[in-house]
mmCIF file of C-alpha atoms and ligand atoms in Angstrom:
data_model
loop_
_atom_site.group_PDB
_atom_site.id
_atom_site.type_symbol
_atom_site.label_atom_id
_atom_site.label_comp_id
_atom_site.label_asym_id
_atom_site.label_seq_id
_atom_site.Cartn_x
_atom_site.Cartn_y
_atom_site.Cartn_z
ATOM 1 C CA MET J 298 0.000 0.000 0.000
ATOM 2 C CA LYS J 299 1.002 3.613 -0.466
ATOM 3 C CA LEU J 300 0.945 6.383 2.161
ATOM 4 C CA ILE J 301 0.580 9.819 0.592
ATOM 5 C CA GLY J 302 1.889 12.840 2.519
ATOM 6 C CA GLY J 303 5.094 14.039 4.154
ATOM 7 C CA PHE J 304 6.128 13.079 7.678
ATOM 8 C CA GLY J 305 6.084 16.770 8.620
ATOM 9 C CA SER J 306 2.332 16.295 9.037
ATOM 10 C CA PRO J 307 1.628 14.735 12.451
ATOM 11 C CA PHE J 308 -1.379 12.907 11.022
ATOM 12 C CA VAL J 309 0.747 11.368 8.276
ATOM 13 C CA ARG J 310 3.519 10.550 10.721
ATOM 14 C CA ARG J 311 1.248 8.753 13.177
ATOM 15 C CA VAL J 312 0.014 6.595 10.310
ATOM 16 C CA ALA J 313 3.605 5.944 9.151
ATOM 17 C CA VAL J 314 4.768 4.916 12.644
ATOM 18 C CA SER J 315 1.676 2.715 12.971
ATOM 19 C CA LEU J 316 2.343 1.010 9.635
ATOM 20 C CA ASN J 317 5.846 0.208 10.889
ATOM 21 C CA LEU J 318 4.616 -1.111 14.246
ATOM 22 C CA LEU J 319 1.938 -3.196 12.544
ATOM 23 C CA GLY J 320 4.578 -4.714 10.268
ATOM 24 C CA LEU J 321 2.668 -3.900 7.073
ATOM 25 C CA ASP J 322 4.311 -3.453 3.652
ATOM 26 C CA TRP J 323 4.075 0.165 2.538
ATOM 27 C CA ASP J 324 5.697 2.856 0.428
ATOM 28 C CA SER J 325 5.753 6.563 1.043
ATOM 29 C CA GLU J 326 4.737 9.129 -1.547
ATOM 30 C CA THR J 327 5.691 12.587 -0.305
ATOM 31 C CA ILE J 328 3.209 14.793 -2.108
ATOM 32 C CA SER J 329 2.328 18.238 -0.777
ATOM 33 C CA VAL J 330 -1.387 19.062 -0.945
ATOM 34 C CA PHE J 331 -0.441 22.647 -1.678
ATOM 35 C CA ASP J 332 2.145 21.971 -4.409
ATOM 36 C CA ASP J 333 0.380 19.114 -6.197
ATOM 37 C CA PRO J 334 -3.301 19.035 -5.178
ATOM 38 C CA ASP J 335 -4.423 17.019 -8.212
ATOM 39 C CA ALA J 336 -2.197 14.084 -7.264
ATOM 40 C CA VAL J 337 -4.021 13.873 -3.926
ATOM 41 C CA ARG J 338 -7.472 14.787 -5.286
ATOM 42 C CA LYS J 339 -7.599 11.709 -7.493
ATOM 43 C CA HIS J 340 -7.656 9.585 -4.309
ATOM 44 C CA ASN J 341 -9.239 12.024 -1.835
ATOM 45 C CA PRO J 342 -11.889 14.615 -2.767
ATOM 46 C CA LEU J 343 -10.923 16.686 0.309
ATOM 47 C CA VAL J 344 -7.308 16.966 -0.908
ATOM 48 C CA ARG J 345 -5.859 16.199 2.512
ATOM 49 C CA VAL J 346 -3.127 13.957 3.824
ATOM 50 C CA PRO J 347 -2.718 11.321 5.071
ATOM 51 C CA THR J 348 -4.343 9.436 2.233
ATOM 52 C CA VAL J 349 -3.602 5.727 1.903
ATOM 53 C CA VAL J 350 -4.066 3.796 -1.325
ATOM 54 C CA LEU J 351 -4.422 0.051 -0.839
ATOM 55 C CA ASP J 352 -2.882 -2.402 -3.326
ATOM 56 C CA ASP J 353 -6.247 -2.827 -5.061
ATOM 57 C CA GLY J 354 -6.471 0.962 -5.522
ATOM 58 C CA ALA J 355 -9.045 1.550 -2.764
ATOM 59 C CA PRO J 356 -8.418 4.847 -0.940
ATOM 60 C CA LEU J 357 -8.469 5.357 2.836
ATOM 61 C CA ILE J 358 -8.790 8.898 4.194
ATOM 62 C CA GLU J 359 -8.794 10.572 7.657
ATOM 63 C CA SER J 360 -6.141 9.242 10.006
ATOM 64 C CA HIS J 361 -8.675 7.828 12.530
ATOM 65 C CA ALA J 362 -10.405 5.839 9.812
ATOM 66 C CA ILE J 363 -7.097 4.846 8.208
ATOM 67 C CA LEU J 364 -5.735 3.537 11.513
ATOM 68 C CA ASP J 365 -8.924 1.617 12.188
ATOM 69 C CA ALA J 366 -8.628 -0.093 8.789
ATOM 70 C CA LEU J 367 -4.907 -0.814 9.270
ATOM 71 C CA ASP J 368 -5.544 -2.431 12.666
ATOM 72 C CA GLU J 369 -8.104 -4.679 11.030
ATOM 73 C CA ILE J 370 -5.746 -5.577 8.177
ATOM 74 C CA ALA J 371 -2.885 -6.349 10.593
ATOM 75 C CA GLY J 372 -5.095 -8.521 12.786
ATOM 76 C CA ASP J 373 -5.925 -8.769 16.473
ATOM 77 C CA THR J 374 -2.473 -9.813 17.704
ATOM 78 C CA LYS J 375 -0.922 -6.647 16.310
ATOM 79 C CA ARG J 376 -3.636 -4.003 16.533
ATOM 80 C CA LEU J 377 -2.677 -0.707 18.184
ATOM 81 C CA ILE J 378 -6.213 0.121 19.365
ATOM 82 C CA PRO J 379 -7.674 -2.726 21.444
ATOM 83 C CA ALA J 380 -10.801 -4.175 19.857
ATOM 84 C CA SER J 381 -13.152 -3.630 22.792
ATOM 85 C CA GLY J 382 -13.735 -2.834 26.449
ATOM 86 C CA ASN J 383 -12.010 -0.528 28.920
ATOM 87 C CA ALA J 384 -8.644 -0.871 27.217
ATOM 88 C CA ARG J 385 -10.150 0.391 23.960
ATOM 89 C CA ARG J 386 -11.868 3.327 25.659
ATOM 90 C CA LYS J 387 -8.670 4.325 27.460
ATOM 91 C CA VAL J 388 -6.551 4.171 24.299
ATOM 92 C CA MET J 389 -9.195 6.115 22.339
ATOM 93 C CA GLN J 390 -9.437 8.769 25.074
ATOM 94 C CA LEU J 391 -5.688 9.448 25.202
ATOM 95 C CA THR J 392 -5.428 9.274 21.419
ATOM 96 C CA ALA J 393 -8.205 11.849 21.122
ATOM 97 C CA VAL J 394 -6.355 14.228 23.459
ATOM 98 C CA ALA J 395 -3.128 13.732 21.490
ATOM 99 C CA THR J 396 -4.757 14.277 18.091
ATOM 100 C CA GLY J 397 -6.717 17.262 19.409
ATOM 101 C CA ALA J 398 -3.416 18.852 20.431
ATOM 102 C CA MET J 399 -2.063 18.106 16.931
ATOM 103 C CA GLU J 400 -5.072 19.795 15.319
ATOM 104 C CA LYS J 401 -4.695 22.858 17.476
ATOM 105 C CA ALA J 402 -0.957 23.124 16.768
ATOM 106 C CA VAL J 403 -1.739 22.881 13.033
ATOM 107 C CA THR J 404 -4.337 25.664 13.367
ATOM 108 C CA ALA J 405 -1.903 27.958 15.202
ATOM 109 C CA TYR J 406 0.829 27.205 12.652
ATOM 110 C CA TYR J 407 -1.465 27.724 9.631
ATOM 111 C CA GLU J 408 -2.497 31.138 10.964
ATOM 112 C CA TYR J 409 1.019 32.370 10.175
ATOM 113 C CA ARG J 410 1.596 30.206 7.117
ATOM 114 C CA PHE J 411 -1.556 31.194 5.231
ATOM 115 C CA HIS J 412 -2.396 34.694 6.383
ATOM 116 C CA PRO J 413 -0.528 37.852 5.461
ATOM 117 C CA GLU J 414 1.159 39.264 8.555
ATOM 118 C CA GLU J 415 -1.414 42.059 9.013
ATOM 119 C CA LYS J 416 -4.242 39.501 9.075
ATOM 120 C CA VAL J 417 -2.799 37.184 11.714
ATOM 121 C CA HIS J 418 -5.166 37.277 14.687
ATOM 122 C CA GLU J 419 -3.009 36.750 17.773
ATOM 123 C CA PRO J 420 -5.883 36.010 20.194
ATOM 124 C CA TRP J 421 -6.926 33.111 17.953
ATOM 125 C CA VAL J 422 -3.360 31.790 17.903
ATOM 126 C CA GLU J 423 -3.226 32.051 21.704
ATOM 127 C CA HIS J 424 -6.556 30.263 22.039
ATOM 128 C CA ASN J 425 -5.278 27.336 19.982
ATOM 129 C CA GLU J 426 -1.905 27.293 21.702
ATOM 130 C CA GLY J 427 -3.761 27.119 25.031
ATOM 131 C CA GLN J 428 -5.505 23.978 23.847
ATOM 132 C CA VAL J 429 -2.191 22.476 22.697
ATOM 133 C CA MET J 430 -0.734 23.128 26.149
ATOM 134 C CA ALA J 431 -3.797 21.749 27.953
ATOM 135 C CA GLY J 432 -3.736 18.535 25.908
ATOM 136 C CA LEU J 433 -0.015 18.010 26.373
ATOM 137 C CA ALA J 434 -0.261 18.811 30.113
ATOM 138 C CA TYR J 435 -2.904 16.090 30.444
ATOM 139 C CA LEU J 436 -0.629 13.599 28.653
ATOM 140 C CA ASP J 437 2.337 14.725 30.760
ATOM 141 C CA ASP J 438 0.400 13.822 33.931
ATOM 142 C CA VAL J 439 -0.306 10.399 32.481
ATOM 143 C CA ALA J 440 3.338 9.965 31.439
ATOM 144 C CA ALA J 441 4.465 10.821 34.985
ATOM 145 C CA LYS J 442 2.879 7.581 36.199
ATOM 146 C CA VAL J 443 3.876 5.061 33.513
ATOM 147 C CA GLY J 444 7.442 4.193 34.527
ATOM 148 C CA ASP J 445 8.654 1.674 31.960
ATOM 149 C CA GLY J 446 5.092 0.970 30.774
ATOM 150 C CA TRP J 447 2.736 2.496 28.220
ATOM 151 C CA LEU J 448 0.425 5.479 28.550
ATOM 152 C CA ALA J 449 -2.882 3.613 28.440
ATOM 153 C CA GLY J 450 -1.637 0.805 30.694
ATOM 154 C CA THR J 451 -1.573 -1.676 27.816
ATOM 155 C CA ASP J 452 0.978 -4.499 27.853
ATOM 156 C CA ARG J 453 2.515 -3.296 24.584
ATOM 157 C CA ILE J 454 2.667 -0.033 22.659
ATOM 158 C CA SER J 455 -0.709 1.370 21.607
ATOM 159 C CA GLN J 456 -2.045 4.146 19.400
ATOM 160 C CA ALA J 457 -2.181 6.380 22.490
ATOM 161 C CA ASP J 458 1.611 6.166 22.736
ATOM 162 C CA VAL J 459 2.170 6.721 19.018
ATOM 163 C CA SER J 460 -0.120 9.743 18.830
ATOM 164 C CA ALA J 461 1.109 11.332 22.071
ATOM 165 C CA VAL J 462 4.754 11.086 20.988
ATOM 166 C CA VAL J 463 4.039 12.420 17.492
ATOM 167 C CA SER J 464 1.916 15.221 18.945
ATOM 168 C CA LEU J 465 4.667 16.422 21.290
ATOM 169 C CA GLY J 466 7.289 16.309 18.527
ATOM 170 C CA PHE J 467 5.078 18.252 16.139
ATOM 171 C CA ALA J 468 4.206 20.968 18.672
ATOM 172 C CA ASP J 469 7.898 21.293 19.516
ATOM 173 C CA ARG J 470 8.792 21.771 15.846
ATOM 174 C CA VAL J 471 6.069 24.180 14.704
ATOM 175 C CA ARG J 472 5.491 26.129 17.943
ATOM 176 C CA PRO J 473 8.998 26.359 19.498
ATOM 177 C CA ASN J 474 7.784 29.390 21.498
ATOM 178 C CA LEU J 475 5.722 27.005 23.642
ATOM 179 C CA LYS J 476 8.846 25.161 24.898
ATOM 180 C CA VAL J 477 6.860 21.943 25.234
ATOM 181 C CA GLN J 478 9.870 19.689 25.859
ATOM 182 C CA GLU J 479 10.826 21.809 28.862
ATOM 183 C CA LYS J 480 7.294 22.270 30.191
ATOM 184 C CA PHE J 481 6.313 18.612 29.908
ATOM 185 C CA PRO J 482 9.384 16.669 31.093
ATOM 186 C CA ASN J 483 7.526 13.413 31.780
ATOM 187 C CA LEU J 484 6.040 13.287 28.311
ATOM 188 C CA ALA J 485 9.383 14.387 26.828
ATOM 189 C CA LYS J 486 11.167 11.522 28.599
ATOM 190 C CA PHE J 487 8.559 9.036 27.425
ATOM 191 C CA ALA J 488 8.764 10.445 23.868
ATOM 192 C CA ALA J 489 12.557 10.147 23.818
ATOM 193 C CA ARG J 490 12.221 6.457 24.677
ATOM 194 C CA CYS J 491 9.775 5.918 21.806
ATOM 195 C CA GLU J 492 11.591 8.127 19.278
ATOM 196 C CA ALA J 493 14.656 5.889 19.759
ATOM 197 C CA MET J 494 12.699 2.945 18.327
ATOM 198 C CA ASP J 495 13.301 2.227 14.603
ATOM 199 C CA GLU J 496 9.570 2.443 13.913
ATOM 200 C CA PHE J 497 9.668 6.114 14.910
ATOM 201 C CA SER J 498 13.186 7.154 13.930
ATOM 202 C CA SER J 499 12.806 5.891 10.347
ATOM 203 C CA VAL J 500 9.916 8.296 9.703
ATOM 204 C CA THR J 501 10.988 11.738 10.862
ATOM 205 C CA PRO J 502 10.021 15.031 9.203
HETATM 206 N N1 LIG C 100 -8.449 15.103 10.560
HETATM 207 C C1 LIG C 100 -7.471 14.885 9.536
HETATM 208 C C2 LIG C 100 -6.471 16.018 9.541
HETATM 209 C C3 LIG C 100 -5.513 15.920 8.379
HETATM 210 C C4 LIG C 100 -4.835 17.245 8.124
HETATM 211 O O1 LIG C 100 -5.126 18.268 8.741
HETATM 212 N N2 LIG C 100 -3.889 17.213 7.195
HETATM 213 C C5 LIG C 100 -3.250 18.428 6.788
HETATM 214 C C6 LIG C 100 -1.755 18.264 6.772
HETATM 215 S S1 LIG C 100 -1.162 18.301 8.436
HETATM 216 C C7 LIG C 100 -3.752 18.771 5.408
HETATM 217 O O2 LIG C 100 -3.972 17.908 4.578
HETATM 218 N N3 LIG C 100 -3.975 20.069 5.202
HETATM 219 C C8 LIG C 100 -4.520 20.593 4.005
HETATM 220 C C9 LIG C 100 -5.946 20.993 4.173
HETATM 221 O O3 LIG C 100 -6.589 20.599 5.165
HETATM 222 O O4 LIG C 100 -6.413 21.708 3.298
HETATM 223 C C10 LIG C 100 -6.799 13.533 9.763
HETATM 224 O O5 LIG C 100 -6.765 13.105 10.934
HETATM 225 O O6 LIG C 100 -6.357 12.888 8.799
#
């Protein structure tokens, strides 16, 4: 299968890390939605990444839906989101916080990238940055208690771990003013442990 989008996007990167952890065969196609929209549009009417194209040509869009499909393809012994019960709810909850923080960091970043300087609305940037900080603070509290374990208390790495680590790294890169590594030392320590794994380090922006 083919993963369209660059690893600079946290949504693309969480799918890439997940593909590695799930042990699936995949290739990367680094297309920018802004430089080559038609190449993405032919698979995704919304012209967004990540977009995954399966070997039979079927497209998968939206990282939540993509990851759900990939878990199913990889099978129950490998899935990163438990299939049911409390474990599933816990992983989904932490993953939602992590992806919410990603979304808000993207919004703050896009405010500068796509608006002329005189149209940047600082209060809106601050609002979004506040949500990034609140989400990461929540994950930092969770990380403070995990020791050598995983954020959702699973017995192996889960989507909560993948998304939290990718979220912190993305916020650090696009909003350096927030100093997230410094402010969230527990999450930073946990992220460093994960980023050292080949599944993460082979797919960096
Ligand atoms: N909710 C989407 C978010 C994807 C997203 O925001 N992708 C960005 C790149 S980081 C994108 O394609 N931006 C172009 C656009 O939305 O027009 C997901 O989880 O896949």
